[in-house]
Short mmCIF file of N, CA, C and O in Angstrom, two decimals:
data_model
loop_
_atom_site.label_atom_id
_atom_site.label_comp_id
_atom_site.label_asym_id
_atom_site.label_seq_id
_atom_site.Cartn_x
_atom_site.Cartn_y
_atom_site.Cartn_z
N MET J 1 5.90 -15.04 -33.26
CA MET J 1 6.14 -14.60 -32.39
C MET J 1 6.45 -12.97 -31.98
O MET J 1 6.07 -12.43 -30.55
N LYS J 2 6.18 -12.30 -32.75
CA LYS J 2 5.75 -10.73 -32.53
C LYS J 2 4.76 -10.57 -31.89
O LYS J 2 4.51 -9.64 -30.63
N LYS J 3 3.75 -11.25 -31.88
CA LYS J 3 2.29 -11.21 -31.38
C LYS J 3 3.07 -11.30 -29.69
O LYS J 3 2.00 -11.18 -29.01
N ILE J 4 3.47 -12.83 -29.45
CA ILE J 4 3.95 -12.74 -28.40
C ILE J 4 4.60 -12.09 -27.28
O ILE J 4 4.18 -11.83 -26.04
N MET J 5 5.84 -11.48 -28.41
CA MET J 5 6.39 -9.95 -27.13
C MET J 5 5.22 -9.54 -27.46
O MET J 5 5.57 -8.33 -26.21
N PHE J 6 4.33 -8.69 -28.00
CA PHE J 6 3.79 -7.64 -27.67
C PHE J 6 2.39 -8.33 -26.34
O PHE J 6 2.80 -7.36 -25.67
N LEU J 7 1.78 -9.13 -26.81
CA LEU J 7 1.31 -9.86 -25.72
C LEU J 7 2.28 -9.58 -24.43
O LEU J 7 1.47 -8.98 -23.08
N LEU J 8 3.24 -10.05 -23.85
CA LEU J 8 3.69 -9.77 -22.41
C LEU J 8 4.26 -8.70 -22.25
O LEU J 8 4.23 -7.86 -21.61
N LEU J 9 4.65 -7.76 -23.55
CA LEU J 9 4.74 -6.50 -23.63
C LEU J 9 3.60 -5.41 -22.39
O LEU J 9 3.84 -4.54 -22.10
N LEU J 10 2.50 -6.29 -23.43
CA LEU J 10 1.67 -5.47 -22.77
C LEU J 10 0.79 -5.75 -21.65
O LEU J 10 0.20 -4.73 -20.63
N SER J 11 0.60 -7.51 -21.24
CA SER J 11 1.09 -7.52 -19.81
C SER J 11 2.07 -6.88 -18.83
O SER J 11 1.36 -6.59 -17.74
N GLY J 12 2.60 -6.69 -19.38
CA GLY J 12 4.19 -5.90 -18.10
C GLY J 12 3.30 -5.03 -17.74
O GLY J 12 3.25 -3.85 -16.85
N SER J 13 2.64 -3.67 -19.11
CA SER J 13 2.11 -2.58 -18.64
C SER J 13 0.94 -2.27 -17.67
O SER J 13 1.01 -1.24 -17.15
N LEU J 14 0.66 -3.56 -17.97
CA LEU J 14 -0.69 -3.46 -17.36
C LEU J 14 -0.53 -3.50 -15.82
O LEU J 14 -1.34 -3.21 -15.31
N TYR J 15 0.53 -4.61 -15.89
CA TYR J 15 0.82 -4.98 -14.32
C TYR J 15 1.39 -3.43 -13.67
O TYR J 15 1.19 -3.44 -12.08
N ALA J 16 1.82 -2.73 -14.67
CA ALA J 16 2.16 -1.38 -13.73
C ALA J 16 1.68 -0.35 -13.81
O ALA J 16 2.27 0.97 -13.36
N GLN J 17 0.35 -0.15 -14.03
CA GLN J 17 -0.08 0.67 -14.33
C GLN J 17 -0.37 1.37 -12.04
O GLN J 17 -0.05 0.42 -11.54
N GLU J 18 -1.32 2.33 -12.20
CA GLU J 18 -1.89 2.53 -10.97
C GLU J 18 -2.95 1.87 -10.17
O GLU J 18 -3.64 1.39 -11.07
N GLN J 19 -2.59 1.28 -8.73
CA GLN J 19 -3.97 0.63 -8.07
C GLN J 19 -4.38 1.92 -7.39
O GLN J 19 -3.08 2.90 -6.75
N VAL J 20 -5.55 1.42 -7.36
CA VAL J 20 -6.48 2.19 -6.41
C VAL J 20 -7.20 1.19 -5.50
O VAL J 20 -7.51 -0.14 -5.58
N PHE J 21 -6.73 1.48 -3.91
CA PHE J 21 -7.31 0.66 -2.92
C PHE J 21 -8.38 1.70 -1.89
O PHE J 21 -7.49 2.84 -1.21
N ASN J 22 -9.76 1.30 -1.73
CA ASN J 22 -10.41 1.49 -1.28
C ASN J 22 -10.39 0.84 0.03
O ASN J 22 -10.68 -0.03 0.34
N VAL J 23 -9.78 2.04 0.90
CA VAL J 23 -10.25 1.33 2.50
C VAL J 23 -11.40 1.12 3.04
O VAL J 23 -12.08 2.68 3.08
N GLN J 24 -11.60 0.19 4.18
CA GLN J 24 -13.17 0.50 4.42
C GLN J 24 -12.87 0.17 6.25
O GLN J 24 -13.96 0.50 6.52
N ARG J 25 -11.42 0.08 6.61
CA ARG J 25 -11.60 0.11 8.01
C ARG J 25 -10.16 0.56 8.19
O ARG J 25 -9.03 -0.46 6.91
N TYR J 26 -9.74 1.85 9.24
CA TYR J 26 -8.66 1.36 9.38
C TYR J 26 -8.12 1.24 11.18
O TYR J 26 -8.59 1.16 11.72
N CYS J 27 -7.07 1.05 11.61
CA CYS J 27 -6.92 0.81 12.63
C CYS J 27 -5.04 1.44 13.17
O CYS J 27 -4.35 0.96 12.57
N ILE J 28 -5.30 2.56 13.71
CA ILE J 28 -4.12 3.38 14.28
C ILE J 28 -3.64 2.47 15.69
O ILE J 28 -3.92 2.76 17.04
N ASP J 29 -1.98 2.29 15.74
CA ASP J 29 -1.71 1.16 16.85
C ASP J 29 -0.49 2.20 17.30
O ASP J 29 0.44 2.46 16.47
N GLU J 30 -0.37 2.94 18.68
CA GLU J 30 0.28 3.66 18.56
C GLU J 30 1.24 2.85 19.83
O GLU J 30 0.93 1.84 20.45
N GLN J 31 2.85 3.36 20.01
CA GLN J 31 3.62 3.13 20.96
C GLN J 31 2.88 3.03 22.11
O GLN J 31 2.50 4.60 22.61
N PRO J 32 3.25 1.86 23.41
CA PRO J 32 4.27 1.14 22.89
C PRO J 32 2.77 -0.18 22.29
O PRO J 32 1.54 -0.01 22.57
N PHE J 33 3.53 -0.45 21.45
CA PHE J 33 2.73 -1.33 20.72
C PHE J 33 2.33 -2.55 21.52
O PHE J 33 2.54 -3.17 21.59
N LYS J 34 1.06 -2.90 20.96
CA LYS J 34 -0.12 -4.58 21.50
C LYS J 34 -0.51 -4.90 20.40
O LYS J 34 -2.04 -4.89 19.44
N LYS J 35 0.02 -6.35 20.16
CA LYS J 35 -0.50 -6.74 18.85
C LYS J 35 -1.69 -6.89 18.78
O LYS J 35 -2.21 -7.37 20.06
N GLY J 36 -2.74 -6.66 17.76
CA GLY J 36 -4.01 -6.98 17.89
C GLY J 36 -4.90 -5.48 18.44
O GLY J 36 -5.73 -5.78 18.27
N GLU J 37 -4.47 -5.06 19.04
CA GLU J 37 -4.78 -3.41 19.36
C GLU J 37 -5.01 -1.99 18.72
O GLU J 37 -3.99 -2.18 18.16
N CYS J 38 -5.98 -1.43 19.04
CA CYS J 38 -5.50 -0.46 18.02
C CYS J 38 -6.60 0.90 19.17
O CYS J 38 -6.90 0.41 19.81
N ASN J 39 -5.41 1.87 19.04
CA ASN J 39 -5.94 3.22 19.70
C ASN J 39 -6.89 3.77 19.04
O ASN J 39 -7.82 4.91 19.93
N THR J 40 -6.86 3.65 17.75
CA THR J 40 -7.83 4.85 16.70
C THR J 40 -8.48 3.28 16.18
O THR J 40 -7.37 3.12 15.33
N VAL J 41 -9.72 3.72 15.59
CA VAL J 41 -10.22 2.83 14.45
C VAL J 41 -11.66 3.40 14.18
O VAL J 41 -12.40 4.59 14.49
N GLY J 42 -11.00 3.39 12.37
CA GLY J 42 -12.81 4.15 11.96
C GLY J 42 -12.46 3.34 10.81
O GLY J 42 -11.60 2.75 9.68
N ASN J 43 -13.52 4.20 9.41
CA ASN J 43 -13.96 3.57 8.60
C ASN J 43 -14.38 5.07 7.51
O ASN J 43 -15.22 4.75 6.56
N GLU J 44 -13.84 6.28 7.95
CA GLU J 44 -13.96 7.08 7.35
C GLU J 44 -13.30 6.85 5.80
O GLU J 44 -12.53 6.20 5.54
N TYR J 45 -13.71 7.84 4.31
CA TYR J 45 -13.03 7.32 3.30
C TYR J 45 -11.22 7.79 3.81
O TYR J 45 -10.76 8.74 3.69
N SER J 46 -11.23 6.64 3.02
CA SER J 46 -9.25 6.66 2.96
C SER J 46 -9.15 5.81 1.37
O SER J 46 -10.08 4.75 1.58
N PHE J 47 -7.67 5.98 1.56
CA PHE J 47 -7.22 5.52 0.19
C PHE J 47 -5.67 5.52 -0.30
O PHE J 47 -5.36 6.48 0.20
N VAL J 48 -5.72 4.31 -0.99
CA VAL J 48 -4.02 4.39 -1.29
C VAL J 48 -3.68 4.11 -2.61
O VAL J 48 -4.31 3.33 -2.81
N PHE J 49 -3.07 4.81 -3.50
CA PHE J 49 -2.93 5.22 -4.37
C PHE J 49 -1.30 4.75 -5.12
O PHE J 49 -0.12 5.04 -4.24
N LEU J 50 -1.39 3.36 -5.12
CA LEU J 50 -0.07 2.72 -5.81
C LEU J 50 0.82 2.99 -7.06
O LEU J 50 -0.14 2.25 -8.03
N ASP J 51 1.07 3.64 -7.91
CA ASP J 51 2.26 3.44 -9.01
C ASP J 51 2.96 2.91 -8.75
O ASP J 51 3.97 3.84 -8.72
N THR J 52 3.33 1.81 -9.20
CA THR J 52 5.08 1.45 -9.76
C THR J 52 5.43 1.50 -10.74
O THR J 52 6.49 1.55 -10.42
N GLN J 53 4.97 2.24 -11.60
CA GLN J 53 5.58 2.89 -12.73
C GLN J 53 6.07 4.26 -12.53
O GLN J 53 7.34 4.14 -12.52
N LYS J 54 5.59 4.91 -11.96
CA LYS J 54 6.19 6.22 -11.37
C LYS J 54 6.87 5.66 -9.86
O LYS J 54 7.61 7.47 -9.57
N ARG J 55 6.64 4.88 -9.17
CA ARG J 55 7.39 5.12 -8.11
C ARG J 55 6.89 6.04 -6.89
O ARG J 55 7.39 6.49 -6.41
N THR J 56 5.70 5.37 -6.99
CA THR J 56 5.06 6.81 -6.00
C THR J 56 3.62 6.13 -5.01
O THR J 56 2.67 5.37 -6.09
N VAL J 57 3.51 6.47 -3.85
CA VAL J 57 2.06 5.98 -2.89
C VAL J 57 1.63 7.63 -2.18
O VAL J 57 2.49 8.40 -1.86
N VAL J 58 0.91 7.53 -2.64
CA VAL J 58 -0.51 8.70 -2.08
C VAL J 58 -1.35 7.96 -1.06
O VAL J 58 -2.15 6.61 -1.74
N PHE J 59 -1.58 8.10 0.21
CA PHE J 59 -2.32 7.42 1.21
C PHE J 59 -2.86 8.74 1.87
O PHE J 59 -2.68 9.68 2.24
N PHE J 60 -3.93 8.73 1.69
CA PHE J 60 -5.23 9.33 2.15
C PHE J 60 -6.08 8.65 3.57
O PHE J 60 -6.71 7.59 3.33
N LEU J 61 -5.54 8.96 4.69
CA LEU J 61 -5.94 9.05 5.84
C LEU J 61 -7.16 9.83 6.05
O LEU J 61 -6.61 10.87 6.56
N THR J 62 -8.30 9.83 6.22
CA THR J 62 -9.36 10.55 6.76
C THR J 62 -9.05 11.82 5.87
O THR J 62 -8.84 12.13 4.66
N ALA J 63 -8.86 12.86 6.77
CA ALA J 63 -8.19 14.18 6.54
C ALA J 63 -6.94 14.42 6.04
O ALA J 63 -6.42 15.31 5.34
N THR J 64 -5.81 13.89 6.19
CA THR J 64 -4.84 13.79 5.87
C THR J 64 -4.56 12.84 4.48
O THR J 64 -4.48 11.92 4.37
N LYS J 65 -3.34 13.63 3.86
CA LYS J 65 -2.55 13.07 2.60
C LYS J 65 -1.37 12.77 2.96
O LYS J 65 -0.39 14.63 3.07
N MET J 66 -0.91 12.06 2.53
CA MET J 66 0.70 11.68 2.81
C MET J 66 1.61 10.94 1.21
O MET J 66 0.72 9.20 0.74
N LYS J 67 2.63 12.06 0.78
CA LYS J 67 2.77 11.15 -0.29
C LYS J 67 3.87 10.63 -0.38
O LYS J 67 4.86 11.55 0.25
N TYR J 68 4.44 9.19 -1.24
CA TYR J 68 5.79 8.95 -0.78
C TYR J 68 6.28 8.92 -2.31
O TYR J 68 6.15 8.63 -2.96
N LYS J 69 7.42 8.20 -2.52
CA LYS J 69 8.60 8.09 -3.67
C LYS J 69 9.17 6.92 -2.77
O LYS J 69 9.22 5.95 -1.59
N ILE J 70 8.53 5.46 -3.66
CA ILE J 70 9.08 3.78 -3.24
C ILE J 70 10.68 3.99 -3.55
O ILE J 70 10.84 3.98 -4.44
N VAL J 71 12.10 3.43 -2.63
CA VAL J 71 12.67 3.43 -2.42
C VAL J 71 13.83 1.88 -2.92
O VAL J 71 14.43 1.56 -3.24
N ASP J 72 12.71 0.96 -2.41
CA ASP J 72 12.81 -0.04 -2.57
C ASP J 72 11.13 -1.08 -1.90
O ASP J 72 10.26 -0.57 -1.70
N SER J 73 11.69 -2.19 -3.27
CA SER J 73 10.76 -3.38 -3.17
C SER J 73 10.74 -4.32 -3.31
O SER J 73 11.56 -4.98 -3.95
N GLY J 74 9.58 -5.49 -2.68
CA GLY J 74 10.26 -6.80 -2.47
C GLY J 74 9.33 -7.68 -2.15
O GLY J 74 8.38 -7.31 -1.62
N VAL J 75 9.24 -9.26 -2.31
CA VAL J 75 8.81 -9.96 -0.95
C VAL J 75 8.77 -10.07 0.20
O VAL J 75 10.24 -9.37 0.36
N PHE J 76 8.40 -9.99 1.13
CA PHE J 76 8.34 -9.66 2.61
C PHE J 76 9.07 -11.23 3.05
O PHE J 76 8.24 -11.78 2.86
N SER J 77 10.40 -11.23 3.06
CA SER J 77 10.76 -12.85 3.86
C SER J 77 10.63 -13.28 4.70
O SER J 77 9.75 -14.57 4.43
N PRO J 78 9.56 -12.59 6.16
CA PRO J 78 9.57 -13.42 7.34
C PRO J 78 7.69 -13.89 6.27
O PRO J 78 7.47 -15.50 7.20
N ASP J 79 7.24 -13.49 5.40
CA ASP J 79 5.72 -13.98 4.99
C ASP J 79 5.73 -13.97 2.92
O ASP J 79 5.27 -12.80 2.57
N LYS J 80 6.15 -14.39 2.88
CA LYS J 80 5.95 -14.64 1.33
C LYS J 80 4.72 -14.07 0.37
O LYS J 80 4.48 -14.26 -0.44
N ASN J 81 3.11 -14.07 1.81
CA ASN J 81 2.21 -13.52 1.06
C ASN J 81 1.98 -11.87 1.27
O ASN J 81 1.35 -11.69 0.76
N TYR J 82 3.49 -11.03 1.48
CA TYR J 82 3.21 -10.06 1.74
C TYR J 82 4.09 -9.21 0.43
O TYR J 82 5.46 -10.20 0.54
N ALA J 83 3.84 -8.17 -0.18
CA ALA J 83 5.24 -7.99 -0.96
C ALA J 83 5.35 -6.71 0.47
O ALA J 83 4.57 -5.53 1.02
N PHE J 84 6.83 -5.94 0.48
CA PHE J 84 7.10 -4.93 1.10
C PHE J 84 7.66 -4.10 0.09
O PHE J 84 7.69 -4.01 -1.34
N TYR J 85 7.57 -2.29 0.47
CA TYR J 85 7.63 -1.39 -0.08
C TYR J 85 8.44 -0.18 0.74
O TYR J 85 7.76 -0.12 1.70
N THR J 86 9.43 0.12 0.74
CA THR J 86 10.03 1.07 1.38
C THR J 86 10.02 2.33 1.07
O THR J 86 10.10 2.53 -0.10
N LEU J 87 9.20 3.30 1.72
CA LEU J 87 8.67 4.62 0.96
C LEU J 87 9.48 5.35 2.22
O LEU J 87 9.86 5.21 2.80
N GLU J 88 9.32 7.06 0.79
CA GLU J 88 10.10 7.79 1.79
C GLU J 88 9.51 9.39 1.40
O GLU J 88 9.28 9.35 0.25
N ASN J 89 9.85 10.13 2.04
CA ASN J 89 9.82 11.57 2.39
C ASN J 89 10.19 12.66 3.34
O ASN J 89 10.69 12.40 2.88
N GLU J 90 9.58 13.55 2.60
CA GLU J 90 10.56 14.83 3.66
C GLU J 90 10.59 14.45 4.85
O GLU J 90 11.37 15.15 5.90
N LYS J 91 9.42 13.31 5.53
CA LYS J 91 9.61 13.33 6.99
C LYS J 91 10.63 12.05 7.60
O LYS J 91 10.49 11.89 8.43
N GLY J 92 11.00 11.31 6.24
CA GLY J 92 11.65 10.11 7.20
C GLY J 92 10.94 8.81 5.96
O GLY J 92 10.18 8.94 4.73
N GLN J 93 11.61 7.61 6.65
CA GLN J 93 11.16 6.30 5.64
C GLN J 93 9.67 5.50 6.38
O GLN J 93 9.64 5.76 7.92
N VAL J 94 9.13 4.68 5.95
CA VAL J 94 8.41 4.24 6.41
C VAL J 94 8.66 2.62 5.47
O VAL J 94 8.19 3.23 4.37
N GLU J 95 7.58 1.84 6.08
CA GLU J 95 7.87 0.65 5.36
C GLU J 95 6.12 0.31 5.47
O GLU J 95 5.04 0.27 6.15
N MET J 96 5.95 -0.05 3.94
CA MET J 96 4.33 -0.56 3.89
C MET J 96 3.99 -2.46 2.97
O MET J 96 5.33 -1.81 2.60
N ARG J 97 3.43 -2.48 3.66
CA ARG J 97 3.39 -4.31 3.24
C ARG J 97 1.48 -4.30 2.80
O ARG J 97 0.83 -4.08 3.26
N ILE J 98 1.81 -4.94 1.91
CA ILE J 98 0.49 -5.20 0.73
C ILE J 98 0.16 -7.26 0.32
O ILE J 98 1.25 -7.21 0.69
N ASN J 99 -0.91 -7.94 1.28
CA ASN J 99 -0.90 -9.02 1.01
C ASN J 99 -1.07 -9.28 -0.65
O ASN J 99 -1.65 -8.45 -1.08
N ALA J 100 -1.09 -10.55 -0.92
CA ALA J 100 -1.16 -11.36 -2.18
C ALA J 100 -2.46 -10.86 -2.25
O ALA J 100 -2.77 -11.13 -3.86
N GLN J 101 -3.32 -11.06 -1.51
CA GLN J 101 -4.61 -10.82 -1.57
C GLN J 101 -5.76 -9.55 -2.25
O GLN J 101 -6.50 -9.23 -2.83
N ASN J 102 -4.46 -8.10 -2.20
CA ASN J 102 -4.65 -6.61 -2.00
C ASN J 102 -5.96 -6.59 -1.31
O ASN J 102 -6.96 -5.79 -1.22
N THR J 103 -6.23 -7.32 0.20
CA THR J 103 -7.27 -7.28 1.16
C THR J 103 -6.62 -6.39 2.45
O THR J 103 -7.68 -5.70 3.09
N LYS J 104 -5.24 -6.46 2.45
CA LYS J 104 -4.41 -5.50 3.58
C LYS J 104 -3.26 -5.03 3.54
O LYS J 104 -2.62 -5.11 3.23
N ILE J 105 -3.05 -3.73 3.91
CA ILE J 105 -2.58 -3.17 4.10
C ILE J 105 -1.72 -2.70 5.59
O ILE J 105 -2.53 -2.03 5.93
N GLU J 106 -0.60 -2.35 5.62
CA GLU J 106 0.16 -1.99 6.53
C GLU J 106 1.38 -0.55 6.33
O GLU J 106 2.08 -1.26 5.48
N PHE J 107 1.21 0.27 7.30
CA PHE J 107 2.28 1.55 7.10
C PHE J 107 2.86 1.43 8.59
O PHE J 107 2.19 1.56 9.45
N LEU J 108 4.09 0.88 8.21
CA LEU J 108 4.85 0.50 9.56
C LEU J 108 5.60 2.20 10.51
O LEU J 108 6.89 2.07 9.26
N TYR J 109 5.39 2.95 10.63
CA TYR J 109 5.93 4.25 11.28
C TYR J 109 6.90 3.63 12.48
O TYR J 109 6.11 2.85 12.93
N PRO J 110 8.13 4.43 12.76
CA PRO J 110 8.34 4.53 13.97
C PRO J 110 7.87 3.94 15.32
O PRO J 110 7.68 2.94 16.14
N ASN J 111 6.53 5.10 15.28
CA ASN J 111 6.16 5.26 16.14
C ASN J 111 4.63 4.95 16.07
O ASN J 111 3.80 5.16 17.77
N THR J 112 4.51 4.27 15.10
CA THR J 112 2.72 4.47 14.93
C THR J 112 2.90 3.02 13.40
O THR J 112 3.51 2.83 12.30
N HIS J 113 1.84 1.90 13.89
CA HIS J 113 1.67 1.12 13.08
C HIS J 113 0.21 1.62 12.81
O HIS J 113 -1.06 1.46 13.34
N VAL J 114 -0.01 1.23 10.67
CA VAL J 114 -1.30 1.89 10.48
C VAL J 114 -1.84 0.50 9.59
O VAL J 114 -1.14 -0.03 9.02
N TYR J 115 -3.05 -0.58 10.22
CA TYR J 115 -3.67 -1.92 9.27
C TYR J 115 -4.51 -1.43 8.75
O TYR J 115 -5.35 -0.71 9.64
N LEU J 116 -4.92 -1.64 7.74
CA LEU J 116 -5.77 -1.14 7.10
C LEU J 116 -6.30 -2.41 6.18
O LEU J 116 -5.87 -3.56 5.81
N THR J 117 -7.96 -2.59 6.36
CA THR J 117 -8.44 -3.26 5.70
C THR J 117 -9.07 -2.75 3.74
O THR J 117 -9.88 -2.33 4.03
N VAL J 118 -8.46 -3.36 2.99
CA VAL J 118 -9.11 -2.71 2.05
C VAL J 118 -10.37 -3.56 1.30
O VAL J 118 -10.31 -4.62 1.70
N GLY J 119 -11.30 -2.83 0.74
CA GLY J 119 -12.45 -3.74 0.14
C GLY J 119 -12.85 -4.18 -1.40
O GLY J 119 -11.40 -4.41 -2.08
N LYS J 120 -13.53 -4.74 -1.95
CA LYS J 120 -14.00 -5.49 -2.95
C LYS J 120 -13.72 -4.60 -4.21
O LYS J 120 -13.56 -4.57 -4.94
N SER J 121 -13.81 -3.09 -3.82
CA SER J 121 -13.73 -2.00 -4.75
C SER J 121 -11.92 -1.62 -5.20
O SER J 121 -12.21 -1.01 -5.98
N THR J 122 -10.91 -2.37 -4.84
CA THR J 122 -9.88 -2.48 -5.21
C THR J 122 -9.83 -2.10 -6.76
O THR J 122 -10.09 -3.26 -7.26
N LYS J 123 -9.05 -1.68 -8.12
CA LYS J 123 -9.00 -1.97 -8.99
C LYS J 123 -7.50 -1.05 -9.66
O LYS J 123 -7.01 -0.09 -8.81
N ALA J 124 -7.79 -1.93 -10.35
CA ALA J 124 -6.35 -0.67 -11.27
C ALA J 124 -6.98 0.37 -11.83
O ALA J 124 -8.13 0.06 -13.08
N VAL J 125 -6.20 1.33 -12.33
CA VAL J 125 -6.96 2.70 -13.15
C VAL J 125 -5.81 2.12 -14.44
O VAL J 125 -4.97 2.35 -14.67
N ARG J 126 -6.59 2.83 -15.92
CA ARG J 126 -6.43 2.87 -16.97
C ARG J 126 -6.34 3.67 -17.57
O ARG J 126 -7.44 4.78 -17.55
#
């Protein structure tokens, strides 16, 4: 019984580790939004660091670094294949969505939507 409890605790703590998402491509759609269109596209080095244990997200988009606190999270009700995170920093709130395969991330700002395609190098940091 102790062994099972230890394994459950260990698996929970591994799940809560920081995840590093290596962005392969980004698409930025600015208002007025046009589904499937990008005002800016690129593949410069970009990363998303998600730490559910510390409840933080750090998003590097080319030369810009944005830090957020996770204020809410769950399963996105219209599409159960996505998890959502409500993020907040000194500039306001943004919604982030990640698909179940960890291959697509969306940052939905009021005036801008950023769509990220994540490469196979996504990994958990231990």
